Amino acid sequence: MRATYTGVSGLSSTPEVAVVIDVMRAFTVAAWAFRRGAERIVFADTLDEALELKAGHPGWLAFQDGPVVPGFDLANSPARLRSLDVAGRTIVQKTTAGTVGAMAVAGARLLLCASFVVAGATAAVLRRERPEAVTFVVTGDGGRADEDLACAQYIAGRVADDGVAPGPFVERARNSGAAARLAEGVRLGWTGVHAEDVPMCLEADTFPFAMAAAREDGHLVLRPVGRG
């Protein structure tokens, strides 16, 4: 498998197989939502679209990143997600990195969204599919986020050798700028940030499912792959 690593701005065309990475925190939140029983996640282009989708579908929840925004149910915190009942629910998600990256490659034949918690399961899907080439889309920091690149390289390593250990890759994420900013946010009392967010984002291979996105009824929808 030939692996290419790029940010959204580096995409010149839609790849056949894409893995979009957002470790801190969109796709860690998405994975935890599925672990807690969410049915699906609908990606929105804008905050207004996310709130419109929520308003038009009683029972749907809406997640965003950054400071808490009125009308949204969660500000992209995996730790704060634990206080929400998401079982059987549809979630609308809009973030500045992860969902943007997924939208940028929405036409891919196979589109996986990943973070460390589903890295091993994501690699298993790629081993099963055996694509000749995979484009890993690094979404954080304009495509320069080392936590996302480390996760992407860990997944690629696991495809080639299932015995590759996550430790060195997780350590890179632990020392990343995103981890430092979230820690600073906790110290400053930012809304929507929890002290356990970074540790939860640094857990590797926590869940046995991957996450695949595809078009459904005009929306890009994320669902778990292999959830029991």
XYZ file of C-alpha atoms in Angstrom, residues 44-200:
157
model
C -22.631 19.775 8.236
C -20.862 22.447 6.190
C -21.714 25.316 8.545
C -22.907 25.937 12.090
C -26.187 27.289 10.721
C -26.740 24.144 8.661
C -26.048 21.995 11.710
C -28.650 23.855 13.766
C -31.154 23.729 10.903
C -30.732 19.965 10.608
C -31.182 19.570 14.344
C -34.268 21.798 14.351
C -35.810 19.871 11.469
C -35.344 16.460 13.077
C -36.653 16.104 16.634
C -34.321 13.957 18.676
C -31.165 14.790 16.728
C -28.181 16.269 18.561
C -25.647 18.805 17.279
C -21.919 18.960 18.107
C -19.431 21.735 17.251
C -15.882 22.679 18.206
C -14.465 25.731 19.919
C -16.339 27.577 22.686
C -19.862 26.459 23.536
C -22.381 27.772 20.981
C -26.067 28.210 21.931
C -28.244 25.506 20.409
C -25.489 22.883 20.284
C -25.442 19.940 22.654
C -21.672 19.457 22.879
C -18.515 21.450 22.144
C -16.475 18.530 20.791
C -15.270 17.149 24.131
C -15.006 13.354 24.463
C -15.025 13.637 28.251
C -18.142 15.816 28.329
C -19.842 13.432 25.907
C -20.122 10.938 28.746
C -22.896 13.013 30.314
C -25.072 12.827 27.172
C -27.500 10.058 26.235
C -26.681 9.413 22.581
C -27.944 5.833 22.284
C -29.902 5.385 19.067
C -29.525 9.060 18.185
C -28.409 10.859 15.049
C -25.719 13.485 15.658
C -24.960 16.463 13.432
C -21.286 17.419 13.622
C -19.556 20.573 12.373
C -15.909 21.254 13.168
C -13.192 23.424 11.687
C -10.860 20.522 10.861
C -12.239 16.976 10.835
C -15.577 17.495 9.120
C -13.994 19.929 6.655
C -11.430 17.284 5.737
C -14.112 14.653 5.244
C -16.154 16.965 3.032
C -13.066 17.643 0.912
C -12.801 13.959 -0.079
C -16.504 13.092 -0.005
C -16.278 11.541 -3.465
C -13.769 8.870 -2.451
C -14.779 5.266 -3.106
C -13.779 4.424 0.457
C -13.716 7.219 3.019
C -12.642 6.416 6.561
C -12.469 8.878 9.452
C -10.051 8.048 12.228
C -8.256 8.923 15.438
C -6.090 6.846 17.752
C -9.029 5.145 19.464
C -10.042 3.423 16.189
C -6.612 3.247 14.549
C -6.183 -0.515 14.714
C -9.676 -1.175 13.387
C -9.074 1.333 10.585
C -5.880 -0.472 9.620
C -7.800 -3.757 9.595
C -10.279 -2.341 7.080
C -7.423 -1.217 4.835
C -5.742 -4.619 5.068
C -9.001 -6.252 4.045
C -9.618 -3.830 1.161
C -5.983 -3.984 -0.048
C -5.952 -0.656 -1.928
C -2.879 0.162 -3.969
C -2.806 3.702 -2.578
C -4.305 5.537 0.381
C -4.404 9.279 0.942
C -4.243 10.250 4.613
C -5.725 13.705 5.147
C -4.157 15.529 8.098
C -6.779 18.063 9.162
C -5.369 19.898 12.178
C -3.253 23.067 11.986
C -3.828 23.488 8.266
C -2.463 20.029 7.530
C 0.588 20.343 9.782
C -0.761 18.781 12.993
C 1.757 16.248 14.251
C -0.845 14.396 16.325
C -2.835 13.702 13.148
C 0.247 12.815 11.111
C 1.441 10.481 13.875
C -1.935 8.733 13.912
C -1.921 8.430 10.117
C 1.582 6.951 10.139
C 0.598 4.536 12.907
C -2.364 3.311 10.857
C -0.183 2.905 7.764
C 2.371 1.044 9.865
C -0.301 -1.308 11.194
C -1.436 -2.081 7.653
C 2.073 -3.220 6.764
C 2.797 -4.889 10.103
C 0.011 -5.554 12.588
C 2.582 -5.793 15.370
C 3.602 -2.141 15.202
C 3.286 -0.616 18.682
C 1.401 2.662 19.183
C 3.673 4.075 21.899
C 6.033 6.280 19.861
C 3.172 7.657 17.773
C 1.027 8.424 20.815
C 3.999 10.151 22.440
C 4.302 12.463 19.437
C 0.641 13.349 19.841
C 1.137 13.923 23.560
C 3.827 16.488 22.735
C 1.858 18.168 19.943
C 0.728 21.759 19.781
C -2.914 20.688 19.921
C -2.379 18.827 23.187
C -0.633 21.870 24.631
C -3.472 24.180 23.561
C -6.113 21.951 25.105
C -4.130 21.755 28.342
C -3.871 25.551 28.331
C -7.616 25.743 27.721
C -8.247 23.630 30.804
C -5.988 25.903 32.844
C -7.770 29.018 31.586
C -11.228 27.521 32.070
C -12.312 27.531 28.429
C -15.872 26.367 27.914
C -16.187 23.059 26.105
C -12.787 21.740 27.221
C -12.359 19.038 29.853
C -9.219 17.964 31.694
C -9.677 14.386 30.480
C -9.997 15.283 26.785
C -6.306 14.924 25.944
C -5.853 11.590 27.775
C -8.935 10.221 26.035
